[in-house]
PDB file of C-alpha atoms in Angstrom:
ATOM      1  CA  MET A1357      87.509  69.012 109.590  1.00 84.00           C
ATOM      2  CA  ALA A1358      88.937  72.005 110.030  1.00 93.00           C
ATOM      3  CA  VAL A1359      87.049  74.383 111.958  1.00 97.00           C
ATOM      4  CA  VAL A1360      85.673  77.235 109.153  1.00 97.00           C
ATOM      5  CA  ILE A1361      86.166  80.800 111.195  1.00 98.00           C
ATOM      6  CA  ASP A1362      82.924  82.889 111.058  1.00 97.00           C
ATOM      7  CA  GLY A1363      83.780  85.930 110.225  1.00 97.00           C
ATOM      8  CA  LYS A1364      80.124  87.742 109.173  1.00 97.00           C
ATOM      9  CA  GLU A1365      79.551  85.711 112.488  1.00 98.00           C
ATOM     10  CA  ALA A1366      83.070  87.416 114.418  1.00 98.00           C
ATOM     11  CA  ALA A1367      82.205  90.884 112.471  1.00 98.00           C
ATOM     12  CA  ALA A1368      78.602  90.975 113.589  1.00 98.00           C
ATOM     13  CA  SER A1369      80.511  91.329 117.037  1.00 98.00           C
ATOM     14  CA  VAL A1370      82.152  93.597 116.628  1.00 98.00           C
ATOM     15  CA  ILE A1371      79.617  95.984 114.972  1.00 98.00           C
ATOM     16  CA  ALA A1372      77.158  95.665 118.101  1.00 98.00           C
ATOM     17  CA  ALA A1373      80.363  95.877 120.545  1.00 98.00           C
ATOM     18  CA  VAL A1374      81.276  99.656 118.256  1.00 98.00           C
ATOM     19  CA  THR A1375      77.226 100.531 117.914  1.00 98.00           C
ATOM     20  CA  GLU A1376      77.295 100.598 121.751  1.00 98.00           C
ATOM     21  CA  ALA A1377      80.319 102.204 122.578  1.00 98.00           C
ATOM     22  CA  ALA A1378      79.074 105.286 120.231  1.00 98.00           C
ATOM     23  CA  ALA A1379      76.224 105.938 122.281  1.00 98.00           C
ATOM     24  CA  SER A1380      77.596 105.150 125.097  1.00 98.00           C
ATOM     25  CA  LEU A1381      80.078 107.608 124.055  1.00 98.00           C
ATOM     26  CA  GLU A1382      77.200 110.619 123.009  1.00 98.00           C
ATOM     27  CA  ARG A1383      75.089 109.752 126.431  1.00 97.00           C
ATOM     28  CA  GLU A1384      77.733 110.669 128.494  1.00 97.00           C
ATOM     29  CA  THR A1385      80.080 112.912 126.374  1.00 97.00           C
ATOM     30  CA  GLY A1386      77.383 114.381 123.709  1.00 97.00           C
ATOM     31  CA  VAL A1387      80.089 113.133 121.015  1.00 97.00           C
ATOM     32  CA  LYS A1388      77.900 111.952 118.008  1.00 98.00           C
ATOM     33  CA  PRO A1389      81.171 109.399 116.273  1.00 98.00           C
ATOM     34  CA  GLY A1390      81.544 110.800 112.640  1.00 98.00           C
ATOM     35  CA  LEU A1391      82.711 109.686 109.798  1.00 98.00           C
ATOM     36  CA  ALA A1392      83.499 111.387 105.795  1.00 98.00           C
ATOM     37  CA  VAL A1393      83.437 109.086 103.528  1.00 97.00           C
ATOM     38  CA  VAL A1394      85.558 110.229 100.174  1.00 97.00           C
ATOM     39  CA  ILE A1395      85.017 108.732  96.535  1.00 97.00           C
ATOM     40  CA  VAL A1396      85.823 110.361  92.841  1.00 97.00           C
ATOM     41  CA  GLY A1397      84.482 109.219  89.795  1.00 96.00           C
ATOM     42  CA  ASN A1398      82.230 106.608  88.635  1.00 92.00           C
ATOM     43  CA  ASP A1399      83.664 103.327  89.502  1.00 91.00           C
ATOM     44  CA  PRO A1400      80.459 100.268  89.927  1.00 91.00           C
ATOM     45  CA  ALA A1401      82.754  98.432  92.519  1.00 88.00           C
ATOM     46  CA  SER A1402      83.775 101.692  94.116  1.00 92.00           C
ATOM     47  CA  HIS A1403      80.949 102.763  94.683  1.00 93.00           C
ATOM     48  CA  ALA A1404      79.559  99.863  96.350  1.00 93.00           C
ATOM     49  CA  TYR A1405      82.137  99.854  98.281  1.00 91.00           C
ATOM     50  CA  VAL A1406      81.507 103.036  99.710  1.00 93.00           C
ATOM     51  CA  ASN A1407      77.875 102.871  99.830  1.00 93.00           C
ATOM     52  CA  SER A1408      77.739  99.826 102.185  1.00 93.00           C
ATOM     53  CA  LYS A1409      80.432 102.047 104.512  1.00 94.00           C
ATOM     54  CA  SER A1410      78.379 105.089 104.872  1.00 94.00           C
ATOM     55  CA  LYS A1411      74.961 102.302 105.278  1.00 94.00           C
ATOM     56  CA  MET A1412      77.056 100.631 108.423  1.00 96.00           C
ATOM     57  CA  ALA A1413      78.341 103.483 109.630  1.00 97.00           C
ATOM     58  CA  LYS A1414      74.966 105.348 110.312  1.00 96.00           C
ATOM     59  CA  GLN A1415      73.645 101.295 111.726  1.00 97.00           C
ATOM     60  CA  CYS A1416      76.628 102.929 114.054  1.00 98.00           C
ATOM     61  CA  GLY A1417      74.973 105.036 114.526  1.00 98.00           C
ATOM     62  CA  PHE A1418      77.261 107.154 113.589  1.00 98.00           C
ATOM     63  CA  ASN A1419      76.961 110.481 111.285  1.00 97.00           C
ATOM     64  CA  SER A1420      78.181 109.314 108.324  1.00 96.00           C
ATOM     65  CA  ILE A1421      78.798 111.894 105.227  1.00 96.00           C
ATOM     66  CA  GLN A1422      79.103 110.769 102.237  1.00 95.00           C
ATOM     67  CA  HIS A1423      81.057 113.337  99.279  1.00 96.00           C
ATOM     68  CA  SER A1424      80.983 111.847  96.147  1.00 96.00           C
ATOM     69  CA  LEU A1425      82.987 114.455  93.867  1.00 97.00           C
ATOM     70  CA  ALA A1426      83.026 113.766  89.340  1.00 97.00           C
ATOM     71  CA  GLU A1427      85.800 111.746  87.550  1.00 96.00           C
ATOM     72  CA  GLU A1428      87.336 115.361  86.469  1.00 96.00           C
ATOM     73  CA  THR A1429      88.256 116.388  90.195  1.00 97.00           C
ATOM     74  CA  THR A1430      92.082 117.715  90.749  1.00 97.00           C
ATOM     75  CA  GLN A1431      94.428 116.783  93.457  1.00 98.00           C
ATOM     76  CA  GLU A1432      93.837 120.521  94.157  1.00 97.00           C
ATOM     77  CA  GLU A1433      90.274 120.294  94.465  1.00 98.00           C
ATOM     78  CA  LEU A1434      90.518 116.613  96.660  1.00 98.00           C
ATOM     79  CA  GLU A1435      93.192 117.814  98.967  1.00 98.00           C
ATOM     80  CA  GLU A1436      91.255 120.815  99.921  1.00 98.00           C
ATOM     81  CA  LEU A1437      88.310 118.723 101.020  1.00 98.00           C
ATOM     82  CA  VAL A1438      90.767 117.165 102.686  1.00 98.00           C
ATOM     83  CA  ALA A1439      91.672 119.778 104.698  1.00 98.00           C
ATOM     84  CA  GLY A1440      88.169 121.157 105.480  1.00 98.00           C
ATOM     85  CA  LEU A1441      87.377 117.901 106.427  1.00 98.00           C
ATOM     86  CA  ASN A1442      90.773 117.177 109.702  1.00 98.00           C
ATOM     87  CA  ALA A1443      89.677 120.800 110.377  1.00 98.00           C
ATOM     88  CA  ASP A1444      85.606 119.493 111.377  1.00 98.00           C
ATOM     89  CA  PRO A1445      85.733 118.726 115.044  1.00 97.00           C
ATOM     90  CA  ALA A1446      82.326 116.344 114.339  1.00 97.00           C
ATOM     91  CA  VAL A1447      83.942 114.572 111.778  1.00 98.00           C
ATOM     92  CA  HIS A1448      87.151 111.381 113.853  1.00 98.00           C
ATOM     93  CA  GLY A1449      87.439 109.388 110.946  1.00 98.00           C
ATOM     94  CA  ILE A1450      88.282 109.870 107.198  1.00 98.00           C
ATOM     95  CA  LEU A1451      88.456 107.382 104.579  1.00 96.00           C
ATOM     96  CA  VAL A1452      89.823 108.271 100.305  1.00 97.00           C
ATOM     97  CA  GLN A1453      88.053 105.620  98.925  1.00 95.00           C
ATOM     98  CA  LEU A1454      91.183 103.237  97.033  1.00 93.00           C
ATOM     99  CA  PRO A1455      91.527 103.185  94.192  1.00 93.00           C
ATOM    100  CA  LEU A1456      91.748 107.330  92.245  1.00 96.00           C
ATOM    101  CA  PRO A1457      90.984 108.325  88.904  1.00 96.00           C
ATOM    102  CA  LYS A1458      94.061 107.980  87.027  1.00 96.00           C
ATOM    103  CA  HIS A1459      95.579 111.251  86.816  1.00 97.00           C
ATOM    104  CA  LEU A1460      95.050 111.793  91.518  1.00 97.00           C
ATOM    105  CA  LYS A1461      97.832 110.978  93.204  1.00 97.00           C
ATOM    106  CA  ALA A1462      96.794 108.717  95.623  1.00 96.00           C
ATOM    107  CA  GLU A1463      99.707 108.802  98.518  1.00 96.00           C
ATOM    108  CA  PRO A1464      99.567 113.099  99.442  1.00 97.00           C
ATOM    109  CA  VAL A1465      96.155 112.340 100.083  1.00 98.00           C
ATOM    110  CA  ILE A1466      96.719 110.120 101.962  1.00 97.00           C
ATOM    111  CA  LEU A1467      99.571 111.697 103.987  1.00 97.00           C
ATOM    112  CA  SER A1468      97.576 114.857 104.043  1.00 98.00           C
ATOM    113  CA  ILE A1469      94.648 113.132 106.140  1.00 98.00           C
ATOM    114  CA  SER A1470      95.627 114.097 110.400  1.00 98.00           C
ATOM    115  CA  PRO A1471      96.979 110.642 111.454  1.00 98.00           C
ATOM    116  CA  GLU A1472      93.797 110.925 114.427  1.00 98.00           C
ATOM    117  CA  LYS A1473      91.151 110.366 111.489  1.00 98.00           C
ATOM    118  CA  ASP A1474      92.713 108.079 109.693  1.00 98.00           C
ATOM    119  CA  VAL A1475      89.876 105.439 110.561  1.00 98.00           C
ATOM    120  CA  ASP A1476      91.796 102.958 107.262  1.00 95.00           C
ATOM    121  CA  GLY A1477      95.066 102.866 109.032  1.00 96.00           C
ATOM    122  CA  LEU A1478      97.608 104.307 105.904  1.00 95.00           C
ATOM    123  CA  HIS A1479      98.936 107.413 106.934  1.00 97.00           C
ATOM    124  CA  VAL A1480     102.705 106.927 107.591  1.00 97.00           C
ATOM    125  CA  VAL A1481     102.011 107.654 111.511  1.00 98.00           C
ATOM    126  CA  ASN A1482     100.212 105.019 112.137  1.00 98.00           C
ATOM    127  CA  ALA A1483     101.725 102.102 110.039  1.00 96.00           C
ATOM    128  CA  GLY A1484     105.520 103.540 111.989  1.00 97.00           C
ATOM    129  CA  LYS A1485     103.483 103.228 115.149  1.00 97.00           C
ATOM    130  CA  ILE A1486     102.743  99.740 114.401  1.00 96.00           C
ATOM    131  CA  ALA A1487     106.537  99.631 113.409  1.00 95.00           C
ATOM    132  CA  THR A1488     107.174 100.264 117.142  1.00 95.00           C
ATOM    133  CA  GLY A1489     104.910  98.852 118.804  1.00 92.00           C
ATOM    134  CA  ASP A1490     103.047 100.995 119.755  1.00 95.00           C
ATOM    135  CA  LEU A1491      98.976  99.769 119.057  1.00 94.00           C
ATOM    136  CA  GLU A1492      97.354 101.714 121.953  1.00 93.00           C
ATOM    137  CA  THR A1493      98.346 105.473 120.047  1.00 95.00           C
ATOM    138  CA  GLY A1494      97.248 104.528 116.539  1.00 96.00           C
ATOM    139  CA  LEU A1495      94.971 103.285 114.480  1.00 97.00           C
ATOM    140  CA  ILE A1496      95.339 100.020 112.868  1.00 97.00           C
ATOM    141  CA  SER A1497      94.476  99.485 109.584  1.00 96.00           C
ATOM    142  CA  CYS A1498      91.634  97.862 108.915  1.00 97.00           C
ATOM    143  CA  THR A1499      92.601  94.337 106.906  1.00 97.00           C
ATOM    144  CA  PRO A1500      94.520  93.280 109.919  1.00 98.00           C
ATOM    145  CA  ALA A1501      93.103  94.359 112.199  1.00 98.00           C
ATOM    146  CA  GLY A1502      90.509  92.437 111.430  1.00 98.00           C
ATOM    147  CA  ALA A1503      92.565  89.494 110.033  1.00 98.00           C
ATOM    148  CA  MET A1504      94.168  89.057 113.081  1.00 98.00           C
ATOM    149  CA  LEU A1505      90.768  89.419 115.198  1.00 98.00           C
ATOM    150  CA  LEU A1506      90.097  85.984 113.222  1.00 98.00           C
ATOM    151  CA  VAL A1507      93.321  84.976 115.206  1.00 98.00           C
ATOM    152  CA  ASN A1508      92.960  85.731 118.246  1.00 98.00           C
ATOM    153  CA  ARG A1509      89.176  83.698 119.232  1.00 96.00           C
ATOM    154  CA  ILE A1510      91.449  80.747 117.853  1.00 98.00           C
ATOM    155  CA  HIS A1511      94.251  81.166 120.227  1.00 98.00           C
ATOM    156  CA  GLY A1512      93.995  84.129 122.335  1.00 98.00           C
ATOM    157  CA  ARG A1513      95.820  87.069 122.015  1.00 97.00           C
ATOM    158  CA  ASP A1514      99.307  85.255 123.442  1.00 98.00           C
ATOM    159  CA  LEU A1515     100.430  83.883 120.303  1.00 98.00           C
ATOM    160  CA  SER A1516     104.198  83.151 122.353  1.00 98.00           C
ATOM    161  CA  GLY A1517     105.226  79.100 120.862  1.00 97.00           C
ATOM    162  CA  LEU A1518     103.810  79.999 117.728  1.00 98.00           C
ATOM    163  CA  ASN A1519     105.219  80.240 114.290  1.00 98.00           C
ATOM    164  CA  ALA A1520     103.472  82.482 111.723  1.00 98.00           C
ATOM    165  CA  VAL A1521     104.176  82.665 107.983  1.00 98.00           C
ATOM    166  CA  VAL A1522     102.521  85.777 106.354  1.00 98.00           C
ATOM    167  CA  ILE A1523     102.871  85.403 102.505  1.00 98.00           C
ATOM    168  CA  GLY A1524     102.851  89.167 100.967  1.00 97.00           C
ATOM    169  CA  ARG A1525     104.810  91.795 102.425  1.00 96.00           C
ATOM    170  CA  SER A1526     102.370  94.938 100.461  1.00 94.00           C
ATOM    171  CA  ASN A1527     102.350  98.249 102.512  1.00 92.00           C
ATOM    172  CA  LEU A1528      98.120  97.490 103.041  1.00 91.00           C
ATOM    173  CA  PHE A1529      98.601  94.192 104.069  1.00 96.00           C
ATOM    174  CA  GLY A1530     101.268  92.100 104.709  1.00 97.00           C
ATOM    175  CA  LYS A1531     103.783  94.400 106.725  1.00 97.00           C
ATOM    176  CA  PRO A1532     100.987  94.826 109.461  1.00 97.00           C
ATOM    177  CA  MET A1533      99.936  91.590 110.009  1.00 98.00           C
ATOM    178  CA  GLY A1534     103.704  89.781 109.966  1.00 98.00           C
ATOM    179  CA  LEU A1535     104.135  93.499 112.944  1.00 98.00           C
ATOM    180  CA  LEU A1536     100.987  92.244 114.275  1.00 98.00           C
ATOM    181  CA  LEU A1537     101.646  89.119 114.888  1.00 98.00           C
ATOM    182  CA  LEU A1538     104.989  89.690 115.971  1.00 98.00           C
ATOM    183  CA  ALA A1539     103.697  92.192 118.708  1.00 97.00           C
ATOM    184  CA  ALA A1540     101.576  89.484 120.508  1.00 97.00           C
ATOM    185  CA  ASN A1541     104.845  87.396 120.819  1.00 98.00           C
ATOM    186  CA  ALA A1542     104.613  85.107 117.749  1.00 98.00           C
ATOM    187  CA  THR A1543     107.008  83.990 115.628  1.00 98.00           C
ATOM    188  CA  VAL A1544     106.730  85.515 112.223  1.00 98.00           C
ATOM    189  CA  THR A1545     108.539  84.580 109.080  1.00 98.00           C
ATOM    190  CA  MET A1546     107.396  87.149 106.051  1.00 98.00           C
ATOM    191  CA  ALA A1547     107.542  85.338 102.419  1.00 98.00           C
ATOM    192  CA  HIS A1548     106.488  86.736  99.133  1.00 94.00           C
ATOM    193  CA  SER A1549     107.715  86.503  95.433  1.00 89.00           C
ATOM    194  CA  LYS A1550     111.228  85.823  96.030  1.00 94.00           C
ATOM    195  CA  THR A1551     111.249  83.034  98.976  1.00 97.00           C
ATOM    196  CA  LYS A1552     113.178  79.931  98.469  1.00 97.00           C
ATOM    197  CA  ASP A1553     110.743  76.754  98.052  1.00 97.00           C
ATOM    198  CA  LEU A1554     108.039  78.824  99.281  1.00 97.00           C
ATOM    199  CA  ALA A1555     105.986  75.869 100.249  1.00 97.00           C
ATOM    200  CA  SER A1556     108.099  74.036 102.918  1.00 97.00           C
ATOM    201  CA  VAL A1557     108.219  78.036 105.221  1.00 98.00           C
ATOM    202  CA  CYS A1558     104.740  78.191 104.662  1.00 98.00           C
ATOM    203  CA  ARG A1559     104.574  73.950 106.540  1.00 98.00           C
ATOM    204  CA  ASN A1560     106.456  75.401 109.642  1.00 97.00           C
ATOM    205  CA  ALA A1561     103.668  77.213 109.976  1.00 98.00           C
ATOM    206  CA  ASP A1562     101.051  77.194 113.505  1.00 98.00           C
ATOM    207  CA  ILE A1563      99.548  80.414 111.678  1.00 98.00           C
ATOM    208  CA  LEU A1564      99.833  81.005 108.102  1.00 98.00           C
ATOM    209  CA  VAL A1565      98.055  84.246 106.068  1.00 98.00           C
ATOM    210  CA  ALA A1566      97.494  84.043 102.757  1.00 98.00           C
ATOM    211  CA  ALA A1567      97.722  88.067 101.098  1.00 96.00           C
ATOM    212  CA  VAL A1568      98.523  87.252  97.366  1.00 94.00           C
ATOM    213  CA  GLY A1569      96.059  87.731  94.619  1.00 92.00           C
ATOM    214  CA  ARG A1570      96.298  84.529  93.387  1.00 95.00           C
ATOM    215  CA  PRO A1571      93.762  81.972  93.117  1.00 96.00           C
ATOM    216  CA  GLN A1572      93.372  78.793  95.181  1.00 96.00           C
ATOM    217  CA  MET A1573      98.289  79.130  94.935  1.00 96.00           C
ATOM    218  CA  VAL A1574      97.861  77.595  98.344  1.00 97.00           C
ATOM    219  CA  LYS A1575      97.742  73.529  98.112  1.00 96.00           C
ATOM    220  CA  ALA A1576      97.758  71.324 100.937  1.00 97.00           C
ATOM    221  CA  ASP A1577     100.658  69.974 101.507  1.00 97.00           C
ATOM    222  CA  TRP A1578     101.569  73.714 102.174  1.00 98.00           C
ATOM    223  CA  VAL A1579      99.741  73.309 104.961  1.00 98.00           C
ATOM    224  CA  LYS A1580     101.221  71.980 108.163  1.00 98.00           C
ATOM    225  CA  PRO A1581      98.419  69.064 109.976  1.00 98.00           C
ATOM    226  CA  GLY A1582      96.350  71.405 112.499  1.00 98.00           C
ATOM    227  CA  ALA A1583      97.589  75.589 111.890  1.00 98.00           C
ATOM    228  CA  THR A1584      95.118  77.893 111.683  1.00 98.00           C
ATOM    229  CA  VAL A1585      94.577  79.021 108.344  1.00 98.00           C
ATOM    230  CA  ILE A1586      93.718  82.812 107.367  1.00 98.00           C
ATOM    231  CA  ASP A1587      93.120  83.233 103.832  1.00 98.00           C
ATOM    232  CA  VAL A1588      92.882  87.579 102.733  1.00 97.00           C
ATOM    233  CA  GLY A1589      93.050  86.585  98.514  1.00 95.00           C
ATOM    234  CA  ILE A1590      89.340  87.724  96.935  1.00 92.00           C
ATOM    235  CA  ASN A1591      89.658  86.552  93.238  1.00 93.00           C
ATOM    236  CA  ARG A1592      86.916  85.929  90.448  1.00 92.00           C
ATOM    237  CA  VAL A1593      87.698  83.047  89.014  1.00 92.00           C
ATOM    238  CA  PRO A1594      85.707  81.877  86.146  1.00 91.00           C
ATOM    239  CA  ALA A1595      82.551  79.307  86.903  1.00 90.00           C
ATOM    240  CA  PRO A1596      81.180  78.099  83.803  1.00 90.00           C
ATOM    241  CA  ASP A1597      79.422  74.973  85.953  1.00 89.00           C
ATOM    242  CA  LYS A1598      77.284  78.156  86.857  1.00 88.00           C
ATOM    243  CA  GLY A1599      76.797  78.927  83.418  1.00 88.00           C
ATOM    244  CA  GLU A1600      78.647  80.501  80.341  1.00 89.00           C
ATOM    245  CA  GLY A1601      80.069  83.607  81.479  1.00 88.00           C
ATOM    246  CA  LYS A1602      79.686  83.276  85.095  1.00 92.00           C
ATOM    247  CA  THR A1603      82.699  83.484  87.784  1.00 92.00           C
ATOM    248  CA  ARG A1604      82.475  82.557  91.076  1.00 92.00           C
ATOM    249  CA  LEU A1605      85.056  84.157  94.108  1.00 93.00           C
ATOM    250  CA  VAL A1606      87.639  82.071  95.999  1.00 95.00           C
ATOM    251  CA  GLY A1607      90.653  82.750  97.836  1.00 96.00           C
ATOM    252  CA  ASP A1608      94.486  82.585  97.707  1.00 97.00           C
ATOM    253  CA  VAL A1609      94.205  78.652  99.289  1.00 98.00           C
ATOM    254  CA  SER A1610      92.805  75.901  97.505  1.00 97.00           C
ATOM    255  CA  TYR A1611      90.362  75.449 100.138  1.00 97.00           C
ATOM    256  CA  ALA A1612      88.424  72.226  99.034  1.00 94.00           C
ATOM    257  CA  ASP A1613      91.248  69.647 100.195  1.00 93.00           C
ATOM    258  CA  THR A1614      93.208  72.698 102.823  1.00 97.00           C
ATOM    259  CA  ALA A1615      90.568  72.451 104.972  1.00 96.00           C
ATOM    260  CA  ASP A1616      90.417  68.471 105.652  1.00 94.00           C
ATOM    261  CA  ILE A1617      94.413  68.932 106.933  1.00 97.00           C
ATOM    262  CA  ALA A1618      93.949  72.909 108.636  1.00 98.00           C
ATOM    263  CA  GLY A1619      92.529  72.569 112.658  1.00 98.00           C
ATOM    264  CA  ALA A1620      90.583  76.994 111.424  1.00 98.00           C
ATOM    265  CA  ILE A1621      90.445  78.157 108.392  1.00 98.00           C
ATOM    266  CA  THR A1622      88.697  81.334 107.286  1.00 98.00           C
ATOM    267  CA  PRO A1623      86.437  80.460 104.010  1.00 97.00           C
ATOM    268  CA  VAL A1624      86.307  83.536 100.942  1.00 96.00           C
ATOM    269  CA  PRO A1625      84.076  84.816 100.463  1.00 95.00           C
ATOM    270  CA  GLY A1626      82.660  84.988 104.621  1.00 96.00           C
ATOM    271  CA  GLY A1627      86.432  85.446 105.788  1.00 97.00           C
ATOM    272  CA  VAL A1628      88.160  88.378 106.029  1.00 97.00           C
ATOM    273  CA  GLY A1629      85.509  89.984 103.997  1.00 94.00           C
ATOM    274  CA  PRO A1630      83.417  91.462 106.178  1.00 95.00           C
ATOM    275  CA  MET A1631      86.135  91.803 109.284  1.00 97.00           C
ATOM    276  CA  THR A1632      87.458  95.254 107.398  1.00 95.00           C
ATOM    277  CA  ILE A1633      84.124  96.809 107.910  1.00 96.00           C
ATOM    278  CA  ALA A1634      83.623  96.277 111.071  1.00 97.00           C
ATOM    279  CA  MET A1635      87.491  96.825 111.978  1.00 98.00           C
ATOM    280  CA  LEU A1636      86.996 100.518 109.908  1.00 98.00           C
ATOM    281  CA  MET A1637      83.856 101.088 112.419  1.00 98.00           C
ATOM    282  CA  ALA A1638      85.135 100.177 114.661  1.00 98.00           C
ATOM    283  CA  ASN A1639      88.641 103.024 114.307  1.00 98.00           C
ATOM    284  CA  THR A1640      85.970 105.910 114.109  1.00 98.00           C
ATOM    285  CA  VAL A1641      84.576 104.828 117.307  1.00 98.00           C
ATOM    286  CA  VAL A1642      88.258 104.553 118.785  1.00 98.00           C
ATOM    287  CA  ALA A1643      88.884 107.713 117.307  1.00 98.00           C
ATOM    288  CA  ALA A1644      86.008 109.502 118.276  1.00 98.00           C
ATOM    289  CA  TYR A1645      86.811 108.241 122.075  1.00 98.00           C
ATOM    290  CA  ARG A1646      90.412 110.047 121.647  1.00 97.00           C
ATOM    291  CA  THR A1647      89.165 113.164 120.544  1.00 96.00           C
ATOM    292  CA  ALA A1648      86.301 113.461 123.609  1.00 96.00           C
ATOM    293  CA  GLY A1649      89.313 113.258 126.253  1.00 96.00           C
ATOM    294  CA  LYS A1650      87.709 109.546 126.834  1.00 96.00           C
ATOM    295  CA  THR A1651      89.688 106.002 127.159  1.00 95.00           C
ATOM    296  CA  ALA A1652      89.338 103.975 124.142  1.00 94.00           C
ATOM    297  CA  PRO A1653      87.460 100.638 124.214  1.00 94.00           C
ATOM    298  CA  ARG A1654      89.523  97.476 122.652  1.00 92.00           C
ATOM    299  CA  PHE A1655      87.913  95.010 119.645  1.00 92.00           C
TER     300      PHE A1655
END
């Protein structure tokens, strides 16, 4: 059986380190890390995410600021709020919860966030820094950063000699994940819906990362024996065994049979998921350290 990579435990250790770093910064400089979260509209899932982020920020000892805007907020009003947060020295991290209501454009809003405060790591400046191998001065997108930390727990920080395959080429996850693996000296293949004979490409991977949003697409015979499997998918599927109309969460990997082949595997839920909020907190404390002119901790 594979080693089950416990994302909850890894996230808890990151949060403990962030809390300590935040307290230390405040003691030494008087600077309290500030995270501003902006949500527009009434989407219940988005509100649940935002509440958990705000709660975690408070737990870490941050100044947690939440802006809940009405559904009918205009593009101009939203960008005006972001401009105000950019100018506020007490705010070190800005996060605009996506998706936005249909009438708003997300891209100009993300680009209006100061790259130094873009704790989601979505600004093209931060994406470009990863692409050019600069992992020291930008902010890395939270989910790939969290997935990478889980890879490091199994293999260490140097992945020399290992083949990595990332299934999925999204700007949000696939591309930055591939670049982080490359920066750690892995030999990286970016696979996607147009890849020919995807299963045989995956079978060559010492580290297989699945981020396609298709329930249980990766089967056991896609996995090289002993490989590390990082499942980034979160899919809700019917679960008639639990009762009529019930659902369960599954990943992009068929966990039950793959766990017999892999050397290490992340479960869903409880794998990569908890790492995303943990790395958001890590980015916020890093941004605060840089603002204070201090060397930022590494997570």
